[in-house]
Coordinates of C-alpha atoms in Angstrom, one line a residue:
X1 CA -53.2 -93.1 -29.0
X2 CA -55.1 -93.6 -32.2
X3 CA -54.0 -91.9 -35.4
X4 CA -56.3 -91.7 -38.5
X5 CA -55.3 -92.1 -42.1
X6 CA -54.5 -88.4 -42.8
X7 CA -52.3 -88.4 -39.7
X8 CA -50.1 -91.1 -41.2
X9 CA -50.5 -90.3 -44.9
X10 CA -46.8 -89.9 -45.7
X11 CA -43.2 -90.3 -44.4
X12 CA -43.3 -86.7 -43.1
X13 CA -46.6 -87.3 -41.2
X14 CA -45.2 -90.5 -39.7
X15 CA -42.2 -88.6 -38.4
X16 CA -44.6 -86.0 -36.9
X17 CA -46.6 -88.8 -35.2
X18 CA -43.4 -90.4 -33.8
X19 CA -42.6 -87.0 -32.4
X20 CA -46.0 -86.8 -30.7
X21 CA -45.5 -90.2 -29.1
X22 CA -42.0 -89.2 -27.9
X23 CA -43.5 -86.0 -26.4
X24 CA -44.9 -88.2 -23.6
X25 CA -41.8 -90.1 -22.5
X26 CA -43.3 -90.9 -19.1
X27 CA -46.3 -92.6 -20.7
X28 CA -46.5 -96.1 -22.1
X29 CA -48.9 -95.7 -24.9
X30 CA -50.6 -98.3 -27.0
X31 CA -50.7 -96.9 -30.6
X32 CA -53.5 -97.8 -33.0
X33 CA -53.1 -96.8 -36.7
X34 CA -55.4 -96.5 -39.7
X35 CA -54.2 -97.2 -43.2
X36 CA -52.1 -94.5 -44.9
X37 CA -54.2 -91.7 -46.4
X38 CA -56.7 -92.9 -48.9
X39 CA -55.3 -96.5 -49.1
X40 CA -58.6 -98.2 -48.0
X41 CA -60.5 -96.6 -50.8
X42 CA -57.8 -97.4 -53.3
X43 CA -57.8 -101.1 -52.2
X44 CA -61.6 -101.3 -52.7
X45 CA -61.3 -99.7 -56.2
X46 CA -58.4 -102.0 -57.1
X47 CA -60.5 -105.0 -56.1
X48 CA -63.5 -103.8 -58.2
X49 CA -61.2 -103.3 -61.2
X50 CA -59.6 -106.7 -60.8
X51 CA -63.1 -108.3 -60.9
X52 CA -64.2 -106.2 -63.9
X53 CA -61.1 -106.2 -66.1
X54 CA -60.7 -109.9 -66.1
X55 CA -57.0 -109.4 -66.8
X56 CA -54.5 -111.3 -64.7
X57 CA -52.0 -108.4 -65.4
X58 CA -52.6 -106.6 -62.1
X59 CA -49.8 -104.2 -63.1
X60 CA -52.4 -102.5 -65.3
X61 CA -54.6 -101.5 -62.3
X62 CA -53.8 -97.9 -61.6
X63 CA -55.0 -98.0 -57.9
X64 CA -52.7 -101.0 -57.2
X65 CA -49.7 -99.0 -58.6
X66 CA -50.6 -96.0 -56.5
X67 CA -50.8 -98.1 -53.3
X68 CA -47.4 -99.8 -54.1
X69 CA -45.7 -96.5 -55.0
X70 CA -47.0 -94.8 -51.8
X71 CA -45.7 -97.5 -49.5
X72 CA -42.4 -98.1 -51.2
X73 CA -41.8 -94.3 -51.3
X74 CA -42.6 -94.0 -47.6
X75 CA -40.3 -96.8 -46.7
X76 CA -37.5 -95.3 -48.7
X77 CA -38.0 -91.8 -47.3
X78 CA -37.8 -93.2 -43.8
X79 CA -34.6 -95.0 -44.8
X80 CA -36.0 -98.4 -43.9
X81 CA -35.2 -101.6 -45.8
X82 CA -37.9 -102.5 -48.4
X83 CA -38.2 -105.9 -46.8
X84 CA -40.4 -104.2 -44.2
X85 CA -43.4 -104.4 -46.6
X86 CA -42.0 -106.6 -49.4
X87 CA -44.0 -109.7 -48.3
X88 CA -47.2 -107.8 -47.8
X89 CA -47.0 -106.2 -51.3
X90 CA -46.3 -109.6 -52.8
X91 CA -49.3 -111.1 -51.0
X92 CA -51.5 -108.2 -52.1
X93 CA -50.5 -108.6 -55.7
X94 CA -51.3 -112.4 -55.5
X95 CA -54.7 -111.6 -54.0
X96 CA -55.6 -109.2 -56.7
X97 CA -54.6 -111.8 -59.3
X98 CA -56.8 -114.3 -57.6
X99 CA -59.7 -111.9 -57.6
X100 CA -59.2 -111.2 -61.4
X101 CA -59.1 -115.0 -62.1
X102 CA -62.2 -115.7 -60.1
X103 CA -64.0 -112.6 -61.4
X104 CA -65.6 -112.4 -58.0
X105 CA -65.1 -110.3 -54.9
X106 CA -67.1 -111.6 -51.8
X107 CA -67.5 -109.6 -48.6
X108 CA -65.1 -112.0 -46.9
X109 CA -62.4 -111.4 -49.5
X110 CA -63.1 -107.6 -49.5
X111 CA -62.3 -107.5 -45.7
X112 CA -59.1 -109.5 -46.3
X113 CA -58.2 -107.1 -49.2
X114 CA -58.7 -103.9 -47.2
X115 CA -56.8 -105.3 -44.2
X116 CA -53.5 -104.8 -46.1
X117 CA -53.8 -101.0 -45.5
X118 CA -53.5 -101.2 -41.7
X119 CA -51.1 -104.2 -41.9
X120 CA -48.7 -102.1 -44.0
X121 CA -49.0 -98.8 -42.1
X122 CA -48.3 -100.4 -38.8
X123 CA -45.3 -102.4 -40.1
X124 CA -43.7 -99.3 -41.5
X125 CA -44.3 -97.2 -38.4
X126 CA -43.1 -99.8 -36.0
X127 CA -39.9 -100.3 -38.1
X128 CA -39.4 -96.5 -38.1
X129 CA -39.7 -96.3 -34.3
X130 CA -37.3 -99.1 -33.8
X131 CA -34.9 -97.4 -36.2
X132 CA -34.9 -94.2 -34.2
X133 CA -34.3 -96.1 -31.0
X134 CA -37.8 -96.4 -29.6
X135 CA -38.6 -100.0 -28.9
X136 CA -41.9 -100.9 -30.7
X137 CA -43.8 -104.1 -31.6
X138 CA -46.2 -104.4 -34.6
X139 CA -49.3 -106.3 -33.8
X140 CA -52.2 -107.4 -36.1
X141 CA -55.5 -107.0 -34.1
X142 CA -56.8 -110.3 -35.5
X143 CA -53.8 -112.1 -33.9
X144 CA -54.0 -110.5 -30.4
X145 CA -57.6 -111.3 -29.4
X146 CA -60.0 -109.1 -31.4
X147 CA -62.8 -111.6 -31.7
X148 CA -65.8 -110.5 -33.7
X149 CA -69.1 -111.6 -35.3
X150 CA -68.7 -112.9 -38.9
X151 CA -70.6 -109.9 -40.3
X152 CA -68.0 -109.1 -42.9
X153 CA -67.7 -105.3 -43.6
X154 CA -69.3 -104.4 -40.4
X155 CA -68.4 -106.8 -37.6
X156 CA -69.2 -106.4 -33.9
X157 CA -66.6 -106.9 -31.2
X158 CA -67.5 -109.8 -28.9
X159 CA -67.1 -109.7 -25.1
X160 CA -64.4 -112.3 -25.2
X161 CA -62.1 -109.7 -26.9
X162 CA -61.5 -107.7 -23.7
X163 CA -59.9 -110.4 -21.5
X164 CA -58.0 -111.8 -24.6
X165 CA -56.5 -108.5 -25.6
X166 CA -55.6 -107.6 -22.0
X167 CA -53.9 -110.9 -21.4
X168 CA -51.9 -110.6 -24.7
X169 CA -50.8 -107.0 -24.2
X170 CA -49.9 -107.4 -20.5
X171 CA -48.0 -110.6 -21.3
X172 CA -46.0 -109.0 -24.1
X173 CA -45.1 -106.0 -21.9
X174 CA -43.9 -108.1 -19.0
X175 CA -41.9 -110.4 -21.3
X176 CA -40.3 -107.7 -23.5
X177 CA -41.5 -104.0 -22.9
X178 CA -42.1 -102.3 -26.3
X179 CA -44.7 -99.8 -27.6
X180 CA -47.5 -101.9 -29.2
X181 CA -48.4 -100.6 -32.7
X182 CA -51.8 -102.2 -33.4
X183 CA -53.8 -102.3 -36.7
X184 CA -57.1 -100.4 -36.3
X185 CA -60.4 -101.4 -37.9
X186 CA -59.6 -105.2 -38.0
X187 CA -60.7 -108.3 -36.2
X188 CA -61.1 -112.1 -36.5
X189 CA -64.5 -113.7 -37.1
X190 CA -65.2 -116.1 -34.2
X191 CA -66.6 -118.9 -36.5
X192 CA -64.8 -118.4 -39.7
X193 CA -61.4 -117.4 -38.3
X194 CA -61.2 -115.0 -41.2
X195 CA -60.1 -111.3 -41.1
X196 CA -63.1 -109.0 -40.5
X197 CA -63.5 -105.2 -40.5
X198 CA -65.3 -103.2 -37.9
X199 CA -67.2 -100.8 -40.2
X200 CA -67.3 -97.0 -40.0
X201 CA -65.2 -95.5 -37.2
X202 CA -63.6 -98.9 -36.9
X203 CA -60.1 -97.7 -35.8
X204 CA -61.6 -95.5 -33.1
X205 CA -63.4 -98.6 -31.9
X206 CA -60.1 -100.6 -31.8
X207 CA -58.7 -97.8 -29.6
X208 CA -61.6 -97.6 -27.2
X209 CA -61.7 -101.4 -27.0
X210 CA -58.0 -101.6 -25.9
X211 CA -58.6 -98.7 -23.5
X212 CA -61.5 -100.6 -21.8
X213 CA -59.6 -103.9 -21.9
X214 CA -56.6 -102.4 -20.1
X215 CA -58.6 -100.0 -18.0
X216 CA -56.4 -97.1 -19.2
X217 CA -56.6 -93.5 -17.9
X218 CA -57.4 -91.9 -21.2
X219 CA -58.0 -92.7 -24.9
X220 CA -56.6 -90.2 -27.4
X221 CA -58.1 -90.0 -30.8
X222 CA -55.8 -88.0 -33.1
X223 CA -57.6 -86.5 -36.2
X224 CA -57.0 -83.7 -38.7
X225 CA -59.4 -81.3 -36.9
X226 CA -59.0 -79.4 -33.6
X227 CA -61.5 -81.6 -31.8
X228 CA -65.3 -81.5 -32.0
X229 CA -66.4 -78.2 -33.3
X230 CA -69.4 -75.9 -32.7
X231 CA -70.5 -76.4 -36.3
X232 CA -69.1 -77.7 -39.6
X233 CA -66.2 -75.3 -40.6
X234 CA -66.9 -76.0 -44.3
X235 CA -70.3 -74.4 -43.8
X236 CA -69.1 -71.6 -41.5
X237 CA -65.4 -71.0 -40.9
X238 CA -65.9 -69.3 -37.5
X239 CA -66.5 -72.7 -35.9
X240 CA -64.6 -73.1 -32.6
X241 CA -63.6 -76.2 -30.6
X242 CA -66.0 -77.6 -28.0
X243 CA -63.7 -78.2 -25.0
X244 CA -66.0 -80.6 -23.1
X245 CA -68.7 -83.1 -24.1
X246 CA -70.6 -86.0 -22.6
X247 CA -70.7 -89.3 -24.4
X248 CA -74.4 -88.7 -24.9
X249 CA -73.8 -85.4 -26.6
X250 CA -71.0 -86.9 -28.7
X251 CA -73.3 -89.7 -29.9
X252 CA -76.0 -87.2 -30.9
X253 CA -73.5 -85.1 -32.8
X254 CA -72.3 -88.2 -34.6
X255 CA -75.8 -89.5 -35.4
X256 CA -76.8 -86.2 -36.9
X257 CA -73.8 -86.1 -39.2
X258 CA -70.8 -84.6 -37.4
X259 CA -68.0 -86.7 -38.9
X260 CA -65.5 -86.6 -36.1
X261 CA -66.7 -89.6 -34.1
X262 CA -68.9 -92.6 -34.7
X263 CA -71.3 -93.4 -31.8
X264 CA -70.6 -97.2 -31.9
X265 CA -66.9 -96.5 -31.6
X266 CA -67.4 -94.7 -28.3
X267 CA -69.4 -97.5 -26.6
X268 CA -66.4 -99.3 -24.9
X269 CA -65.1 -96.0 -23.5
X270 CA -68.6 -95.1 -22.2
X271 CA -69.0 -98.6 -20.6
X272 CA -65.5 -98.5 -19.1
X273 CA -65.9 -94.8 -18.0
X274 CA -62.7 -93.8 -19.7
X275 CA -62.3 -90.3 -21.0
X276 CA -61.8 -89.9 -24.7
X277 CA -59.7 -86.9 -25.9
X278 CA -60.0 -85.8 -29.5
X279 CA -56.8 -84.0 -30.7
X280 CA -55.4 -82.6 -34.0
X281 CA -52.2 -84.3 -35.1
X282 CA -51.6 -81.3 -37.4
X283 CA -52.0 -78.9 -34.5
X284 CA -50.9 -80.8 -31.4
X285 CA -50.8 -77.6 -29.2
X286 CA -54.6 -77.2 -29.5
X287 CA -56.3 -78.6 -26.3
X288 CA -58.9 -80.6 -28.3
X289 CA -62.2 -81.9 -26.9
X290 CA -62.5 -84.1 -23.8
X291 CA -65.4 -86.5 -23.8
X292 CA -66.5 -87.9 -20.4
X293 CA -69.6 -89.6 -18.9
X294 CA -70.8 -86.4 -17.1
X295 CA -69.8 -82.7 -17.1
X296 CA -71.0 -79.6 -15.3
X297 CA -73.9 -78.3 -17.2
X298 CA -74.9 -75.2 -15.1
X299 CA -73.2 -72.7 -17.5
X300 CA -74.0 -74.6 -20.7
X301 CA -76.7 -73.4 -23.1
X302 CA -75.7 -74.7 -26.5
X303 CA -72.8 -77.1 -27.3
X304 CA -72.9 -77.5 -31.1
X305 CA -75.1 -77.1 -34.2
X306 CA -75.2 -79.9 -36.7
X307 CA -76.7 -80.0 -40.2
X308 CA -78.0 -83.0 -42.0
X309 CA -78.9 -82.1 -45.6
X310 CA -80.9 -83.7 -48.3
X311 CA -83.6 -85.1 -46.0
X312 CA -87.0 -86.2 -47.2
X313 CA -90.0 -85.3 -44.9
X314 CA -93.1 -87.4 -45.0
X315 CA -96.2 -85.5 -44.0
X316 CA -99.1 -87.9 -43.2
X317 CA -102.7 -86.7 -42.3
X318 CA -105.2 -89.3 -41.4
X319 CA -107.9 -89.9 -38.8
X320 CA -107.9 -93.7 -39.4
X321 CA -104.4 -93.9 -38.0
X322 CA -105.5 -93.1 -34.4
X323 CA -104.5 -96.1 -32.3
X324 CA -102.9 -97.8 -35.3
X325 CA -99.4 -97.9 -33.9
X326 CA -96.8 -100.2 -35.6
X327 CA -98.3 -99.8 -39.1
X328 CA -95.2 -98.0 -40.4
X329 CA -92.9 -100.8 -39.4
X330 CA -95.0 -103.4 -41.4
X331 CA -95.3 -101.3 -44.6
X332 CA -92.0 -99.6 -45.1
X333 CA -91.3 -101.4 -48.4
X334 CA -93.8 -99.4 -50.3
X335 CA -94.6 -96.9 -47.6
X336 CA -96.0 -94.0 -49.7
X337 CA -98.1 -96.2 -52.0
X338 CA -99.6 -98.0 -49.0
X339 CA -100.1 -94.9 -46.9
X340 CA -102.1 -93.2 -49.6
X341 CA -104.8 -95.8 -49.1
X342 CA -105.4 -94.5 -45.6
X343 CA -104.1 -91.0 -45.6
X344 CA -103.2 -87.9 -47.6
X345 CA -99.4 -88.1 -48.0
X346 CA -97.1 -85.2 -48.9
X347 CA -93.6 -86.1 -49.8
X348 CA -91.5 -83.0 -49.1
X349 CA -88.0 -83.3 -50.5
X350 CA -84.9 -81.1 -50.3
X351 CA -85.2 -80.5 -46.6
X352 CA -82.5 -80.3 -43.9
X353 CA -82.4 -81.1 -40.2
X354 CA -80.7 -78.6 -38.0
X355 CA -79.9 -80.2 -34.7
X356 CA -79.2 -78.0 -31.6
X357 CA -77.1 -80.1 -29.2
X358 CA -77.1 -78.5 -25.8
X359 CA -78.6 -78.4 -22.3
X360 CA -82.1 -79.6 -22.6
X361 CA -83.0 -78.1 -19.2
X362 CA -82.7 -74.9 -21.1
X363 CA -84.8 -76.1 -24.1
X364 CA -87.3 -73.2 -23.9
X365 CA -84.5 -70.7 -23.8
X366 CA -82.6 -72.3 -26.7
X367 CA -85.7 -72.5 -28.8
X368 CA -86.8 -69.0 -28.0
X369 CA -83.5 -67.6 -29.1
X370 CA -83.3 -69.9 -32.2
X371 CA -86.8 -68.8 -33.4
X372 CA -85.9 -65.2 -32.9
X373 CA -82.8 -65.7 -35.1
X374 CA -84.7 -67.6 -37.7
X375 CA -87.5 -65.0 -37.8
X376 CA -85.0 -62.3 -38.4
X377 CA -83.5 -64.3 -41.2
X378 CA -87.0 -64.8 -42.7
X379 CA -86.9 -68.6 -42.4
X380 CA -89.9 -70.7 -41.6
X381 CA -89.3 -73.8 -39.5
X382 CA -91.4 -76.7 -41.0
X383 CA -91.1 -79.1 -38.1
X384 CA -89.6 -79.3 -34.6
X385 CA -88.7 -82.3 -32.5
X386 CA -87.3 -82.9 -29.1
X387 CA -87.2 -86.6 -29.1
X388 CA -86.3 -89.1 -26.4
X389 CA -82.7 -87.7 -26.3
X390 CA -81.9 -85.5 -23.4
X391 CA -79.5 -83.3 -25.4
X392 CA -80.9 -82.6 -28.8
X393 CA -83.6 -80.4 -30.4
X394 CA -84.1 -80.6 -34.1
X395 CA -85.7 -78.2 -36.6
X396 CA -86.5 -78.9 -40.2
X397 CA -86.0 -76.1 -42.8
X398 CA -85.6 -76.0 -46.5
X399 CA -82.2 -77.2 -47.8
X400 CA -81.6 -73.9 -49.7
X401 CA -81.9 -71.9 -46.4
X402 CA -80.0 -74.3 -44.2
X403 CA -76.5 -72.9 -44.5
X404 CA -77.5 -69.3 -43.8
X405 CA -79.5 -70.7 -40.7
X406 CA -76.3 -72.4 -39.4
X407 CA -74.4 -69.1 -39.8
X408 CA -77.0 -67.0 -38.1
X409 CA -77.5 -69.4 -35.2
X410 CA -73.8 -69.8 -34.7
X411 CA -73.4 -66.0 -34.5
X412 CA -76.2 -65.7 -32.0
X413 CA -75.2 -68.6 -29.7
X414 CA -71.4 -68.5 -29.9
X415 CA -70.3 -65.1 -31.0
X416 CA -72.6 -62.4 -29.6
X417 CA -71.2 -61.3 -26.3
X418 CA -74.6 -59.8 -25.3
X419 CA -76.6 -62.3 -23.3
X420 CA -80.3 -61.9 -23.8
X421 CA -82.5 -61.1 -20.8
X422 CA -83.8 -64.6 -20.9
X423 CA -80.2 -66.0 -20.7
X424 CA -79.3 -63.7 -17.8
X425 CA -82.4 -64.8 -15.9
X426 CA -81.6 -68.5 -16.6
X427 CA -78.0 -68.1 -15.4
X428 CA -79.1 -66.3 -12.2
X429 CA -81.7 -69.0 -11.5
X430 CA -79.1 -71.7 -11.8

């Protein structure tokens, strides 16, 4: 069970999360936590200020005070002794002083700096569980076998991690059964031995890695949304939850900007064929989204609509490019300047990609309906692509029209009860 930053952003939220874990008394979960709320961003800002201000008086850095106050307040509200995080806060203060003295913040030090977020949230939460009579054990991922590349800020998990983590967690459980509370997002560089971070979606990756290492039945990713949605609710509030997805669909959604899951973080679950369930810690009764390797597609037309705004389109017209494959890769540095020597280049800015994630066996049907909708809205599609992916069709429109397109498409595909003749026909044929 992985809980994101907003799920553990305060003492009240931590109590809620403890309740969710206790709601499955017959299960033996491994719990993975992110840092509390916006702590990671605050740590990064505190580090930057320490470099810039050159003062050794860390007490003047506002972000450091916010971090300290949040964690002390949480510990007090949960009626825990301050000693739970006392050492961590002292170490963090010393680190910021060191950064201020050196006037330098390397990638390696940055990873060590942000690791304090997860190290503190897990210590507080494990102490709270133990206090309410649920036996728990706090574990730093970099101490239990998460072995990574030394690519600070965006490290990759190495294969050796799986047996190492499995051995440690099994051994701990046999020796002294307790719920493991593991730091998300962190690892240990295999050459440097230093703390590394796993990049975007890193805590989800921690959870899927543990799931694969232990061969678990299910990986639950608890967020602050009801699962994966049919479109971005900020663009159109009528978005609904997508109950089932394949890993392939989830990867496409993530690639085209849906913020719920990062494709890299799903890889271990996909390899280990372990279902991932996305749930809402603010609304635990909602069924969420279940992501599996395969699902029945015979009734599926469209799954979700994703918008990627502020895209630049490069329109290249040339006869001299015929057979000249590979030229773009060589000239990307000054691509427009170079291309103008061999072609007429139009740089079209303020465009948006609308991706229709769905059943590509129905691509003609989906596109027919989409174009009907866009024609009625008076929108001209400027480019269309159905790439190598088996689940995605993309249309490019002007940025200014994109949001109304999403709304109109969502209404047509997800809200109108009347199936078009084409859809009726397709369903009968299947």
